[in-house]
């Protein structure tokens, strides 16, 4: 276990005033738990507004002076034991026995953090009021959380693969010598199994959320491809399908399908992360009977650093119509004309996808595109093309469609 050791030191008094860099404010506030035995809760943030002009009456009499402030922002923090406990009024309900005293005892101690305009790189922290509880006492420690350093040790141990029980034992053992030699009481001297479980559970939920966000991002990318283009981007192979790249020309990726389930993809995203990629979600749109990869481990899934060059399907195996287009090709003129057509957005998206990556269309799709072009030509029949600027881009696009159709 390669966890870094946490140094436990006795709590020190809170200085009445101190100046710290603005970028270090949050870390200073967070370190107060381990350093001073106090957890600060932010309550108010006040930011400087633009100076208001003076208000005068019709006769010129000054009604209100110009408002100016000398700070960029002011933050107010309260002790975590501020406030008053309010007992719920559940008449007739079964009252549970009190398991733990409330931490809210109306502590008046506060912190005021001010960032002045003449020194925006630093903030001034002022400690106001006195705590109405014995800071650092055994009774007070039960309302404090673990310090960030000990929490970091727990998270690191869990990431290394240790179980919750082993994590608890190892960290307690690493702190045992300091605990035995200490002549003071500190919150980090007591770590419970419940706290380790909560940290582990929170990390698991964050991982699940991150994985879900990544999955949804890839799914949205696949859904953004027009249906007519999606069908032409997929070709049959011996062990599955070939899916064209979303961004690279003349590149396709093999998606292996076994027993109606997608097993792997040759793209770098899948090989490095071992999660369903956008090519799989695109294939699932067209072949809805095939199940998307669900996260099982397979032999052909290797880390990115070991994957090397991405294996692409040779361009000869991908049937498509290849047009001579350049990156300078634009559709600005199409954006000026097509909004007058009911299905302009659909036709525009097909054109954008085709210019980026030449694709193959079925006869049914070609008939549909040809009908759309007839509608566009009908719209343009009442205009002089010379009056539509820029003219060259529109002519280039029409030549591309003529070659296609």
XYZ file of C-alpha atoms in Angstrom, residues 13-369:
357
model
C -5.713 28.946 17.621
C -7.373 30.769 14.750
C -5.473 34.003 13.962
C -7.669 37.123 14.164
C -6.434 38.373 10.768
C -4.374 36.873 7.975
C -3.658 37.570 4.313
C -3.416 34.726 1.809
C -3.266 34.513 -2.020
C -6.669 34.573 -3.667
C -6.023 31.301 -5.487
C -5.278 29.576 -2.144
C -8.436 30.705 -0.354
C -10.391 27.472 -0.767
C -7.472 25.306 0.365
C -6.935 27.522 3.445
C -10.607 27.227 4.391
C -10.524 23.462 3.846
C -7.312 23.074 5.881
C -8.966 24.721 8.914
C -10.537 21.360 9.784
C -7.157 19.717 10.411
C -5.280 22.828 11.529
C -7.762 24.622 13.797
C -10.482 22.046 14.431
C -13.186 24.193 12.823
C -15.197 23.599 9.697
C -16.331 26.772 7.941
C -19.551 26.897 5.916
C -19.969 29.648 3.319
C -23.163 31.635 3.843
C -22.981 34.774 1.678
C -21.061 36.045 -1.347
C -21.178 39.713 -2.228
C -19.612 40.918 -5.451
C -18.883 44.503 -6.452
C -21.317 46.028 -8.903
C -20.673 48.881 -11.263
C -20.616 52.262 -9.537
C -24.027 53.903 -9.619
C -24.289 57.514 -10.774
C -25.540 60.129 -8.271
C -29.286 60.843 -8.222
C -30.444 64.426 -8.472
C -33.845 66.096 -8.318
C -35.250 68.306 -11.079
C -33.915 71.400 -9.350
C -30.444 69.887 -9.270
C -30.487 68.972 -5.580
C -28.377 65.914 -4.770
C -30.608 63.121 -3.498
C -28.084 60.285 -3.413
C -24.328 60.295 -3.728
C -22.423 58.122 -6.105
C -22.071 54.606 -4.731
C -18.573 53.142 -4.791
C -17.029 50.106 -3.135
C -13.366 49.269 -2.597
C -13.651 45.472 -2.875
C -13.935 42.922 -5.656
C -15.871 40.436 -3.538
C -16.656 39.629 0.089
C -17.378 36.127 1.382
C -18.867 35.290 4.761
C -18.316 31.934 6.456
C -19.989 30.566 9.577
C -18.913 27.840 11.964
C -20.468 24.481 11.181
C -22.171 24.646 14.592
C -24.073 27.840 13.793
C -27.867 27.882 13.646
C -30.486 26.348 15.900
C -31.930 22.866 15.798
C -35.662 22.831 15.080
C -37.470 19.725 16.127
C -39.968 18.455 13.582
C -43.567 18.687 14.680
C -44.871 15.277 13.664
C -47.901 14.870 15.841
C -49.005 11.285 16.117
C -45.853 9.917 14.461
C -43.595 7.464 16.226
C -40.660 9.418 17.671
C -37.278 7.789 17.201
C -34.796 7.998 20.065
C -32.099 10.643 19.692
C -28.948 8.885 18.494
C -26.703 11.934 18.340
C -26.928 15.443 19.664
C -27.459 18.173 17.124
C -24.366 20.091 16.032
C -26.395 23.311 15.773
C -25.886 25.251 18.971
C -25.968 28.799 17.616
C -22.200 29.396 17.428
C -21.653 33.101 16.570
C -18.091 32.777 15.214
C -17.690 33.883 11.573
C -15.052 34.583 8.967
C -15.090 37.579 6.633
C -12.986 37.246 3.483
C -12.391 40.444 1.497
C -10.627 40.875 -1.822
C -9.802 44.570 -2.312
C -9.572 46.239 -5.711
C -6.114 47.627 -5.001
C -4.794 44.101 -4.293
C -6.882 41.532 -6.227
C -4.202 38.824 -5.923
C -4.665 38.534 -2.139
C -7.559 38.274 0.281
C -7.829 39.381 3.895
C -9.422 36.895 6.303
C -10.834 38.258 9.567
C -12.085 36.059 12.384
C -15.043 37.621 14.167
C -16.776 36.485 17.337
C -15.962 33.694 19.755
C -17.002 30.072 19.566
C -19.536 29.039 22.211
C -18.138 25.500 22.282
C -14.758 24.022 23.207
C -12.951 23.791 19.854
C -10.984 20.544 19.613
C -12.626 18.877 22.621
C -13.736 15.217 22.368
C -17.380 16.313 22.432
C -16.749 18.751 19.591
C -14.776 16.363 17.379
C -17.788 14.160 16.673
C -19.208 16.996 14.534
C -16.043 17.398 12.424
C -15.274 15.542 9.186
C -11.992 13.831 8.399
C -9.261 16.085 7.042
C -8.665 16.202 3.307
C -5.268 14.488 3.705
C -6.763 11.416 5.406
C -9.627 11.339 2.927
C -7.034 11.397 0.164
C -5.267 8.418 1.742
C -8.537 6.472 1.782
C -9.345 7.316 -1.831
C -5.846 6.387 -2.965
C -6.040 3.029 -1.205
C -9.413 2.268 -2.779
C -8.107 3.195 -6.245
C -5.229 0.757 -5.753
C -7.764 -2.040 -5.362
C -7.780 -2.576 -1.601
C -11.074 -3.542 -0.002
C -12.795 -1.207 2.434
C -11.771 -3.378 5.366
C -8.118 -3.546 4.304
C -8.127 0.198 3.657
C -9.402 0.896 7.156
C -6.868 -1.433 8.784
C -3.900 -0.138 6.755
C -4.620 3.530 7.392
C -5.264 2.977 11.080
C -1.986 1.064 11.260
C -0.093 3.869 9.478
C -1.468 6.391 11.956
C -1.060 4.142 15.004
C 2.445 5.324 15.880
C 1.463 8.980 15.772
C -1.693 8.267 17.767
C 0.240 6.449 20.516
C 2.873 9.175 20.758
C 0.409 12.076 20.664
C -0.481 13.838 23.891
C -3.471 15.572 22.296
C -6.794 14.649 20.738
C -7.309 15.007 16.991
C -10.204 14.130 14.704
C -8.014 12.119 12.303
C -7.111 9.730 15.132
C -10.557 8.122 14.797
C -11.579 6.607 11.455
C -14.733 4.526 11.337
C -15.765 1.840 8.871
C -18.827 3.909 8.009
C -16.656 6.805 6.838
C -14.595 4.517 4.620
C -17.801 3.085 3.177
C -19.219 6.553 2.466
C -16.039 7.660 0.688
C -15.996 4.443 -1.339
C -19.662 4.759 -2.236
C -19.270 8.383 -3.285
C -16.331 7.470 -5.522
C -18.372 4.678 -7.091
C -21.272 7.027 -7.817
C -18.931 9.588 -9.400
C -17.421 6.863 -11.574
C -20.880 5.669 -12.640
C -21.959 9.213 -13.474
C -18.803 9.846 -15.486
C -19.284 6.616 -17.410
C -22.920 7.501 -18.108
C -21.921 10.977 -19.345
C -19.346 9.432 -21.681
C -21.884 6.907 -22.968
C -24.483 9.599 -23.599
C -21.960 11.823 -25.371
C -21.109 9.055 -27.838
C -24.767 8.241 -28.340
C -25.584 11.885 -29.135
C -22.787 11.989 -31.716
C -24.267 8.933 -33.416
C -27.805 10.364 -33.319
C -26.606 13.588 -34.971
C -25.852 11.718 -38.220
C -28.814 11.958 -40.625
C -30.547 8.643 -41.157
C -29.907 8.605 -44.879
C -26.189 9.099 -44.230
C -26.077 6.597 -41.363
C -27.311 3.758 -43.570
C -24.647 4.407 -46.193
C -21.837 4.536 -43.594
C -22.302 0.865 -42.676
C -21.168 -2.104 -44.772
C -21.330 -5.841 -44.150
C -18.213 -7.822 -43.266
C -17.457 -11.454 -42.545
C -17.536 -11.161 -38.742
C -19.688 -8.069 -38.413
C -19.826 -4.662 -40.017
C -17.574 -1.852 -41.179
C -18.514 1.651 -39.972
C -17.011 4.722 -41.618
C -15.140 7.233 -39.503
C -17.053 10.323 -38.385
C -14.171 12.676 -39.145
C -11.481 10.952 -41.215
C -11.664 10.385 -44.942
C -11.287 6.889 -46.400
C -11.181 5.255 -42.960
C -13.526 2.632 -41.602
C -13.568 0.542 -38.430
C -14.549 -3.100 -38.049
C -17.229 -3.826 -35.446
C -17.236 -7.510 -34.483
C -20.715 -8.963 -33.842
C -21.225 -12.362 -32.224
C -24.602 -13.868 -31.324
C -26.347 -10.546 -31.894
C -24.032 -8.600 -29.560
C -21.318 -6.115 -30.513
C -18.072 -7.483 -29.100
C -15.434 -4.969 -30.140
C -14.524 -2.097 -32.455
C -11.145 -1.339 -34.018
C -11.368 2.400 -33.285
C -8.945 3.910 -30.807
C -11.728 5.028 -28.468
C -12.926 1.475 -27.850
C -9.441 -0.026 -27.745
C -8.337 2.477 -25.127
C -11.462 2.804 -22.944
C -13.263 -0.524 -23.453
C -16.675 1.155 -23.609
C -19.225 1.358 -26.404
C -18.055 3.876 -29.015
C -20.056 6.110 -31.355
C -19.553 3.649 -34.218
C -21.405 1.008 -32.185
C -24.270 3.376 -31.407
C -24.500 4.293 -35.095
C -24.624 0.607 -36.013
C -27.363 0.065 -33.408
C -29.442 2.800 -35.059
C -29.374 1.035 -38.405
C -29.412 -2.556 -37.088
C -31.724 -2.293 -34.096
C -31.671 -6.059 -33.579
C -27.995 -5.949 -32.561
C -27.202 -5.223 -28.921
C -24.609 -2.583 -28.079
C -21.440 -3.624 -26.266
C -22.246 -3.829 -22.554
C -18.836 -3.556 -20.921
C -17.535 -7.125 -20.892
C -13.775 -7.585 -21.111
C -12.402 -9.113 -24.324
C -8.931 -10.099 -25.423
C -8.810 -7.584 -28.279
C -9.380 -4.627 -25.944
C -5.980 -3.162 -25.037
C -4.839 0.136 -23.528
C -4.225 3.039 -25.927
C -0.499 3.104 -25.283
C -0.329 -0.570 -26.344
C -2.755 -0.305 -29.221
C -0.349 1.379 -31.629
C -1.709 2.359 -34.994
C -5.456 2.056 -35.428
C -6.394 -0.748 -37.779
C -8.586 0.737 -40.471
C -10.614 -0.976 -43.167
C -8.903 -0.546 -46.580
C -10.662 1.970 -48.734
C -11.083 -0.638 -51.491
C -13.455 -2.571 -49.233
C -15.707 0.397 -48.620
C -18.148 0.938 -51.478
C -18.890 4.617 -51.986
C -19.012 7.331 -54.598
C -15.796 9.373 -54.433
C -15.968 13.010 -55.484
C -13.169 15.470 -55.941
C -13.804 17.957 -53.151
C -11.509 20.219 -51.195
C -11.539 21.505 -47.625
C -12.216 24.990 -48.984
C -15.645 23.902 -50.229
C -18.349 25.792 -48.368
C -22.140 25.806 -48.166
C -22.650 29.418 -47.232
C -24.798 30.071 -50.279
C -26.930 27.018 -49.446
C -27.621 28.488 -46.032
C -28.996 31.589 -47.751
C -31.362 29.725 -50.078
C -32.509 26.566 -48.282
C -34.363 28.163 -45.326
C -37.261 28.817 -47.726
C -37.787 25.060 -48.081
C -39.682 23.083 -45.442
C -37.061 20.324 -45.253
C -34.021 22.571 -45.718
C -32.305 21.533 -42.494
C -32.469 17.880 -43.455
C -31.063 18.489 -46.937
C -28.363 20.784 -45.550
C -27.201 18.152 -43.035
C -26.918 15.536 -45.797
C -24.869 17.920 -47.918
C -22.526 18.744 -45.027
C -21.949 15.063 -44.265
C -21.371 14.237 -47.936
C -18.790 16.986 -48.444
C -16.911 15.852 -45.330
C -16.958 12.153 -46.271
C -18.170 10.796 -49.650
C -20.665 8.027 -49.021
C -22.693 5.441 -50.941
C -26.443 5.868 -51.379
C -29.062 3.273 -52.177
C -31.362 3.731 -55.176
C -34.222 4.715 -52.874
C -32.064 7.335 -51.204
C -30.910 8.658 -54.567
C -34.517 9.080 -55.709
C -35.315 10.949 -52.509
C -32.317 13.259 -52.943
